[in-house]
């Protein structure tokens, strides 16, 4: 049994895998990390725990405290120069977020022909992966809720009223919501075009994260939704 844990800024996602399939999956709010104890109380004891954390050292410490009741060895994933068929193109490989690294490793198996890897959460990351498994680099932009909140907090005339997507909005709430989504889509298109020039074909776009569902209808071409891409990558690291 392998327990994979993906601690993000908003949610901590987890999955228990028996070597053949996921036996259980779930999540708790990162602000309620102590709730993992209740979520895990009926789980079979894992033999290994592999985790990614981008939510800070306090969250990591709390996760370790919850796991102390198990004898399993805990592995905190850190990006390295090369792993599971992926080469890290970051100038300082260890500075790449562990969640992005795990997602790239999962993407290598799903789309070996080369792909754009999008994880749309509190922040949205857009990473390019070649057919040779080389991570070229990527973009980090605010996620949808982060952009909307920033506008509401830093402008006098734009409130927090909800809007809807429109290609050409005709009211302020729709203009704000549509503008934020369009900015995110633009970042994906930009990376898609750059990667297409590298691999000489239209790349697949793998889309994951909390805002993936709202982005999907706006992305043309070969786009696939992949739930829990980071967990799949953590599992690959654990099994390597």
mmCIF file of C-alpha atoms in Angstrom:
data_model
loop_
_atom_site.group_PDB
_atom_site.id
_atom_site.type_symbol
_atom_site.label_atom_id
_atom_site.label_comp_id
_atom_site.label_asym_id
_atom_site.label_seq_id
_atom_site.Cartn_x
_atom_site.Cartn_y
_atom_site.Cartn_z
ATOM 1 C CA UNK A 1 0.000 0.000 0.000
ATOM 2 C CA UNK A 2 1.285 3.438 -1.008
ATOM 3 C CA UNK A 3 -0.261 6.649 0.295
ATOM 4 C CA UNK A 4 0.284 9.623 -2.038
ATOM 5 C CA UNK A 5 -0.301 13.130 -0.670
ATOM 6 C CA UNK A 6 -0.484 16.352 -2.688
ATOM 7 C CA UNK A 7 -0.481 19.363 -0.351
ATOM 8 C CA UNK A 8 -1.441 22.486 -2.282
ATOM 9 C CA UNK A 9 -2.287 26.001 -1.189
ATOM 10 C CA UNK A 10 -6.033 25.349 -1.092
ATOM 11 C CA UNK A 11 -6.475 21.572 -0.826
ATOM 12 C CA UNK A 12 -4.573 18.530 0.349
ATOM 13 C CA UNK A 13 -5.440 15.675 -2.013
ATOM 14 C CA UNK A 14 -4.546 12.082 -1.210
ATOM 15 C CA UNK A 15 -4.885 8.600 -2.599
ATOM 16 C CA UNK A 16 -4.164 5.075 -1.345
ATOM 17 C CA UNK A 17 -2.849 2.674 -4.014
ATOM 18 C CA UNK A 18 -2.375 -1.085 -3.654
ATOM 19 C CA UNK A 19 0.044 -1.484 -6.567
ATOM 20 C CA UNK A 20 -2.739 -2.159 -9.060
ATOM 21 C CA UNK A 21 -5.340 0.553 -8.547
ATOM 22 C CA UNK A 22 -6.397 3.412 -6.311
ATOM 23 C CA UNK A 23 -8.311 1.998 -3.361
ATOM 24 C CA UNK A 24 -9.392 5.339 -1.911
ATOM 25 C CA UNK A 25 -9.049 9.031 -2.712
ATOM 26 C CA UNK A 26 -10.085 12.235 -0.997
ATOM 27 C CA UNK A 27 -9.142 15.730 0.037
ATOM 28 C CA UNK A 28 -9.327 18.180 2.902
ATOM 29 C CA UNK A 29 -8.904 21.949 2.901
ATOM 30 C CA UNK A 30 -5.288 22.905 3.568
ATOM 31 C CA UNK A 31 -6.516 25.178 6.351
ATOM 32 C CA UNK A 32 -7.968 22.040 8.000
ATOM 33 C CA UNK A 33 -4.903 19.800 7.688
ATOM 34 C CA UNK A 34 -5.701 18.222 11.058
ATOM 35 C CA UNK A 35 -8.818 16.804 9.393
ATOM 36 C CA UNK A 36 -6.596 14.271 7.650
ATOM 37 C CA UNK A 37 -6.678 12.243 10.855
ATOM 38 C CA UNK A 38 -10.428 11.663 10.478
ATOM 39 C CA UNK A 39 -10.142 11.122 6.714
ATOM 40 C CA UNK A 40 -7.506 8.436 7.180
ATOM 41 C CA UNK A 41 -8.725 6.702 10.309
ATOM 42 C CA UNK A 42 -10.240 3.740 8.424
ATOM 43 C CA UNK A 43 -7.476 3.345 5.829
ATOM 44 C CA UNK A 44 -5.316 0.251 5.650
ATOM 45 C CA UNK A 45 -1.865 1.118 6.967
ATOM 46 C CA UNK A 46 0.383 2.179 4.072
ATOM 47 C CA UNK A 47 3.825 0.659 3.661
ATOM 48 C CA UNK A 48 5.105 3.858 2.070
ATOM 49 C CA UNK A 49 4.032 7.495 2.047
ATOM 50 C CA UNK A 50 5.130 9.767 -0.790
ATOM 51 C CA UNK A 51 4.197 13.432 -0.631
ATOM 52 C CA UNK A 52 4.446 16.755 -2.428
ATOM 53 C CA UNK A 53 4.075 19.973 -0.464
ATOM 54 C CA UNK A 54 3.929 23.541 -1.763
ATOM 55 C CA UNK A 55 1.921 24.859 1.201
ATOM 56 C CA UNK A 56 4.855 25.610 3.507
ATOM 57 C CA UNK A 57 6.804 23.936 6.317
ATOM 58 C CA UNK A 58 4.029 24.221 8.908
ATOM 59 C CA UNK A 59 1.687 22.149 6.743
ATOM 60 C CA UNK A 60 4.440 19.573 6.152
ATOM 61 C CA UNK A 61 4.998 19.258 9.891
ATOM 62 C CA UNK A 62 1.269 18.777 10.535
ATOM 63 C CA UNK A 63 1.029 16.094 7.847
ATOM 64 C CA UNK A 64 3.967 14.262 9.411
ATOM 65 C CA UNK A 65 2.250 14.415 12.814
ATOM 66 C CA UNK A 66 -0.898 12.809 11.368
ATOM 67 C CA UNK A 67 1.245 10.074 9.769
ATOM 68 C CA UNK A 68 3.185 9.308 12.950
ATOM 69 C CA UNK A 69 0.793 6.522 13.886
ATOM 70 C CA UNK A 70 1.990 4.468 10.936
ATOM 71 C CA UNK A 71 5.428 2.827 10.729
ATOM 72 C CA UNK A 72 5.654 3.711 7.029
ATOM 73 C CA UNK A 73 8.656 5.630 5.737
ATOM 74 C CA UNK A 74 7.714 9.095 4.476
ATOM 75 C CA UNK A 75 9.283 10.516 1.313
ATOM 76 C CA UNK A 76 8.984 14.214 0.544
ATOM 77 C CA UNK A 77 9.414 14.634 -3.205
ATOM 78 C CA UNK A 78 11.862 17.264 -4.451
ATOM 79 C CA UNK A 79 12.505 18.003 -8.116
ATOM 80 C CA UNK A 80 15.830 16.606 -9.346
ATOM 81 C CA UNK A 81 17.772 16.746 -12.614
ATOM 82 C CA UNK A 82 16.274 13.551 -14.029
ATOM 83 C CA UNK A 83 13.685 11.021 -12.842
ATOM 84 C CA UNK A 84 11.229 8.540 -14.372
ATOM 85 C CA UNK A 85 12.168 9.504 -17.922
ATOM 86 C CA UNK A 86 11.844 13.273 -17.412
ATOM 87 C CA UNK A 87 14.802 15.666 -17.619
ATOM 88 C CA UNK A 88 14.491 18.909 -15.673
ATOM 89 C CA UNK A 89 15.284 22.027 -17.706
ATOM 90 C CA UNK A 90 15.075 24.442 -14.768
ATOM 91 C CA UNK A 91 18.249 26.492 -14.191
ATOM 92 C CA UNK A 92 18.259 25.217 -10.595
ATOM 93 C CA UNK A 93 16.321 21.909 -10.786
ATOM 94 C CA UNK A 94 15.437 21.786 -7.073
ATOM 95 C CA UNK A 95 13.597 25.118 -7.321
ATOM 96 C CA UNK A 96 10.870 23.577 -9.463
ATOM 97 C CA UNK A 97 7.768 22.918 -7.369
ATOM 98 C CA UNK A 98 7.370 19.301 -6.337
ATOM 99 C CA UNK A 99 3.771 19.319 -7.603
ATOM 100 C CA UNK A 100 4.861 20.464 -11.064
ATOM 101 C CA UNK A 101 7.609 17.825 -11.098
ATOM 102 C CA UNK A 102 5.202 15.036 -10.166
ATOM 103 C CA UNK A 103 2.674 16.235 -12.772
ATOM 104 C CA UNK A 104 5.363 16.214 -15.479
ATOM 105 C CA UNK A 105 6.324 12.644 -14.576
ATOM 106 C CA UNK A 106 2.692 11.540 -14.861
ATOM 107 C CA UNK A 107 2.314 13.431 -18.140
ATOM 108 C CA UNK A 108 5.331 11.640 -19.622
ATOM 109 C CA UNK A 109 3.387 8.358 -19.458
ATOM 110 C CA UNK A 110 0.049 9.787 -20.595
ATOM 111 C CA UNK A 111 1.313 11.833 -23.565
ATOM 112 C CA UNK A 112 4.796 10.620 -24.570
ATOM 113 C CA UNK A 113 4.526 12.495 -27.870
ATOM 114 C CA UNK A 114 5.015 15.802 -25.991
ATOM 115 C CA UNK A 115 2.477 17.900 -24.142
ATOM 116 C CA UNK A 116 1.558 21.082 -22.344
ATOM 117 C CA UNK A 117 0.861 20.312 -18.686
ATOM 118 C CA UNK A 118 -1.631 22.680 -17.042
ATOM 119 C CA UNK A 119 -2.487 22.614 -13.347
ATOM 120 C CA UNK A 120 -5.153 25.230 -12.669
ATOM 121 C CA UNK A 121 -5.430 25.851 -8.949
ATOM 122 C CA UNK A 122 -4.743 28.830 -6.668
ATOM 123 C CA UNK A 123 -1.996 29.540 -9.185
ATOM 124 C CA UNK A 124 -1.995 28.083 -12.681
ATOM 125 C CA UNK A 125 1.169 26.446 -13.998
ATOM 126 C CA UNK A 126 1.673 25.830 -17.715
ATOM 127 C CA UNK A 127 4.653 23.604 -18.503
ATOM 128 C CA UNK A 128 6.155 22.319 -21.742
ATOM 129 C CA UNK A 129 7.338 18.706 -22.064
ATOM 130 C CA UNK A 130 8.969 17.418 -25.266
ATOM 131 C CA UNK A 131 8.685 13.986 -26.858
ATOM 132 C CA UNK A 132 12.160 13.249 -25.479
ATOM 133 C CA UNK A 133 10.913 13.846 -21.951
ATOM 134 C CA UNK A 134 12.652 17.201 -21.566
ATOM 135 C CA UNK A 135 10.877 19.750 -19.382
ATOM 136 C CA UNK A 136 11.617 23.002 -21.224
ATOM 137 C CA UNK A 137 10.270 25.368 -18.580
ATOM 138 C CA UNK A 138 6.919 26.926 -17.894
ATOM 139 C CA UNK A 139 4.687 29.743 -16.756
ATOM 140 C CA UNK A 140 3.054 30.552 -13.433
ATOM 141 C CA UNK A 141 0.038 32.873 -13.466
ATOM 142 C CA UNK A 142 -2.667 33.615 -10.882
ATOM 143 C CA UNK A 143 -5.550 31.185 -10.814
ATOM 144 C CA UNK A 144 -9.114 32.285 -11.484
ATOM 145 C CA UNK A 145 -10.137 33.015 -7.884
ATOM 146 C CA UNK A 146 -6.794 34.696 -7.204
ATOM 147 C CA UNK A 147 -7.217 37.053 -10.176
ATOM 148 C CA UNK A 148 -10.793 37.912 -9.303
ATOM 149 C CA UNK A 149 -9.882 38.604 -5.685
ATOM 150 C CA UNK A 150 -6.927 40.793 -6.689
ATOM 151 C CA UNK A 151 -9.156 42.962 -8.878
ATOM 152 C CA UNK A 152 -11.835 43.265 -6.202
ATOM 153 C CA UNK A 153 -9.286 44.248 -3.551
ATOM 154 C CA UNK A 154 -7.214 46.657 -5.628
ATOM 155 C CA UNK A 155 -9.753 48.608 -7.652
ATOM 156 C CA UNK A 156 -12.402 51.032 -6.426
ATOM 157 C CA UNK A 157 -15.061 50.464 -9.075
ATOM 158 C CA UNK A 158 -14.935 46.673 -9.432
ATOM 159 C CA UNK A 159 -16.810 44.741 -6.797
ATOM 160 C CA UNK A 160 -17.003 41.026 -6.055
ATOM 161 C CA UNK A 161 -20.265 40.425 -7.937
ATOM 162 C CA UNK A 162 -20.140 37.166 -9.867
ATOM 163 C CA UNK A 163 -19.980 37.211 -13.628
ATOM 164 C CA UNK A 164 -20.286 34.736 -16.465
ATOM 165 C CA UNK A 165 -18.068 34.040 -19.442
ATOM 166 C CA UNK A 166 -18.791 35.861 -22.673
ATOM 167 C CA UNK A 167 -16.617 36.280 -25.766
ATOM 168 C CA UNK A 168 -17.465 39.982 -25.811
ATOM 169 C CA UNK A 169 -18.812 40.956 -22.363
ATOM 170 C CA UNK A 170 -21.268 43.849 -22.075
ATOM 171 C CA UNK A 171 -21.297 44.356 -18.297
ATOM 172 C CA UNK A 172 -18.565 44.739 -15.692
ATOM 173 C CA UNK A 173 -18.982 41.449 -13.770
ATOM 174 C CA UNK A 174 -18.870 39.473 -17.024
ATOM 175 C CA UNK A 175 -15.918 41.567 -18.233
ATOM 176 C CA UNK A 176 -13.941 40.756 -15.084
ATOM 177 C CA UNK A 177 -14.737 37.036 -15.107
ATOM 178 C CA UNK A 178 -14.197 36.676 -18.858
ATOM 179 C CA UNK A 179 -10.987 38.687 -18.716
ATOM 180 C CA UNK A 180 -9.512 36.463 -16.013
ATOM 181 C CA UNK A 181 -10.399 33.288 -17.895
ATOM 182 C CA UNK A 182 -9.100 34.715 -21.164
ATOM 183 C CA UNK A 183 -5.780 35.595 -19.536
ATOM 184 C CA UNK A 184 -5.426 31.989 -18.350
ATOM 185 C CA UNK A 185 -6.366 30.620 -21.773
ATOM 186 C CA UNK A 186 -3.854 32.975 -23.377
ATOM 187 C CA UNK A 187 -1.042 31.570 -21.230
ATOM 188 C CA UNK A 188 -1.964 28.042 -22.328
ATOM 189 C CA UNK A 189 -2.139 29.022 -25.997
ATOM 190 C CA UNK A 190 1.237 30.765 -25.741
ATOM 191 C CA UNK A 191 2.960 27.678 -24.343
ATOM 192 C CA UNK A 192 1.112 25.480 -26.827
ATOM 193 C CA UNK A 193 2.511 27.528 -29.728
ATOM 194 C CA UNK A 194 6.045 27.488 -28.314
ATOM 195 C CA UNK A 195 6.000 23.728 -27.781
ATOM 196 C CA UNK A 196 4.509 23.104 -31.231
ATOM 197 C CA UNK A 197 7.581 24.831 -32.661
ATOM 198 C CA UNK A 198 9.841 22.507 -30.675
ATOM 199 C CA UNK A 199 8.153 19.177 -31.431
ATOM 200 C CA UNK A 200 6.920 20.098 -34.951
ATOM 201 C CA UNK A 201 3.346 19.067 -34.266
ATOM 202 C CA UNK A 202 0.336 20.255 -32.295
ATOM 203 C CA UNK A 203 0.925 19.094 -28.710
ATOM 204 C CA UNK A 204 -1.591 17.481 -26.414
ATOM 205 C CA UNK A 205 -2.722 19.674 -23.513
ATOM 206 C CA UNK A 206 -3.244 17.848 -20.206
ATOM 207 C CA UNK A 207 -5.508 19.838 -17.924
ATOM 208 C CA UNK A 208 -5.814 19.281 -14.183
ATOM 209 C CA UNK A 209 -6.725 21.237 -11.054
ATOM 210 C CA UNK A 210 -9.767 22.914 -9.540
ATOM 211 C CA UNK A 211 -10.374 25.317 -12.439
ATOM 212 C CA UNK A 212 -9.821 22.716 -15.155
ATOM 213 C CA UNK A 213 -13.544 22.278 -15.809
ATOM 214 C CA UNK A 214 -14.153 25.967 -16.549
ATOM 215 C CA UNK A 215 -11.086 26.195 -18.796
ATOM 216 C CA UNK A 216 -11.800 23.070 -20.846
ATOM 217 C CA UNK A 217 -14.549 24.520 -23.109
ATOM 218 C CA UNK A 218 -12.280 27.449 -24.033
ATOM 219 C CA UNK A 219 -9.279 25.367 -25.101
ATOM 220 C CA UNK A 220 -9.334 24.082 -28.657
ATOM 221 C CA UNK A 221 -7.191 21.279 -30.061
ATOM 222 C CA UNK A 222 -6.070 18.094 -28.326
ATOM 223 C CA UNK A 223 -7.016 18.814 -24.730
ATOM 224 C CA UNK A 224 -7.586 16.155 -22.065
ATOM 225 C CA UNK A 225 -8.830 16.451 -18.515
ATOM 226 C CA UNK A 226 -6.747 14.364 -16.098
ATOM 227 C CA UNK A 227 -7.879 14.153 -12.486
ATOM 228 C CA UNK A 228 -5.183 14.101 -9.807
ATOM 229 C CA UNK A 229 -2.215 14.306 -12.179
ATOM 230 C CA UNK A 230 0.093 15.033 -9.255
ATOM 231 C CA UNK A 231 -1.010 11.921 -7.358
ATOM 232 C CA UNK A 232 -0.329 9.774 -10.422
ATOM 233 C CA UNK A 233 3.165 11.255 -10.667
ATOM 234 C CA UNK A 234 3.846 10.691 -6.982
ATOM 235 C CA UNK A 235 2.860 7.053 -7.427
ATOM 236 C CA UNK A 236 5.285 6.697 -10.356
ATOM 237 C CA UNK A 237 8.073 8.140 -8.223
ATOM 238 C CA UNK A 238 7.257 5.733 -5.396
ATOM 239 C CA UNK A 239 7.265 2.719 -7.734
ATOM 240 C CA UNK A 240 10.436 3.678 -9.626
#
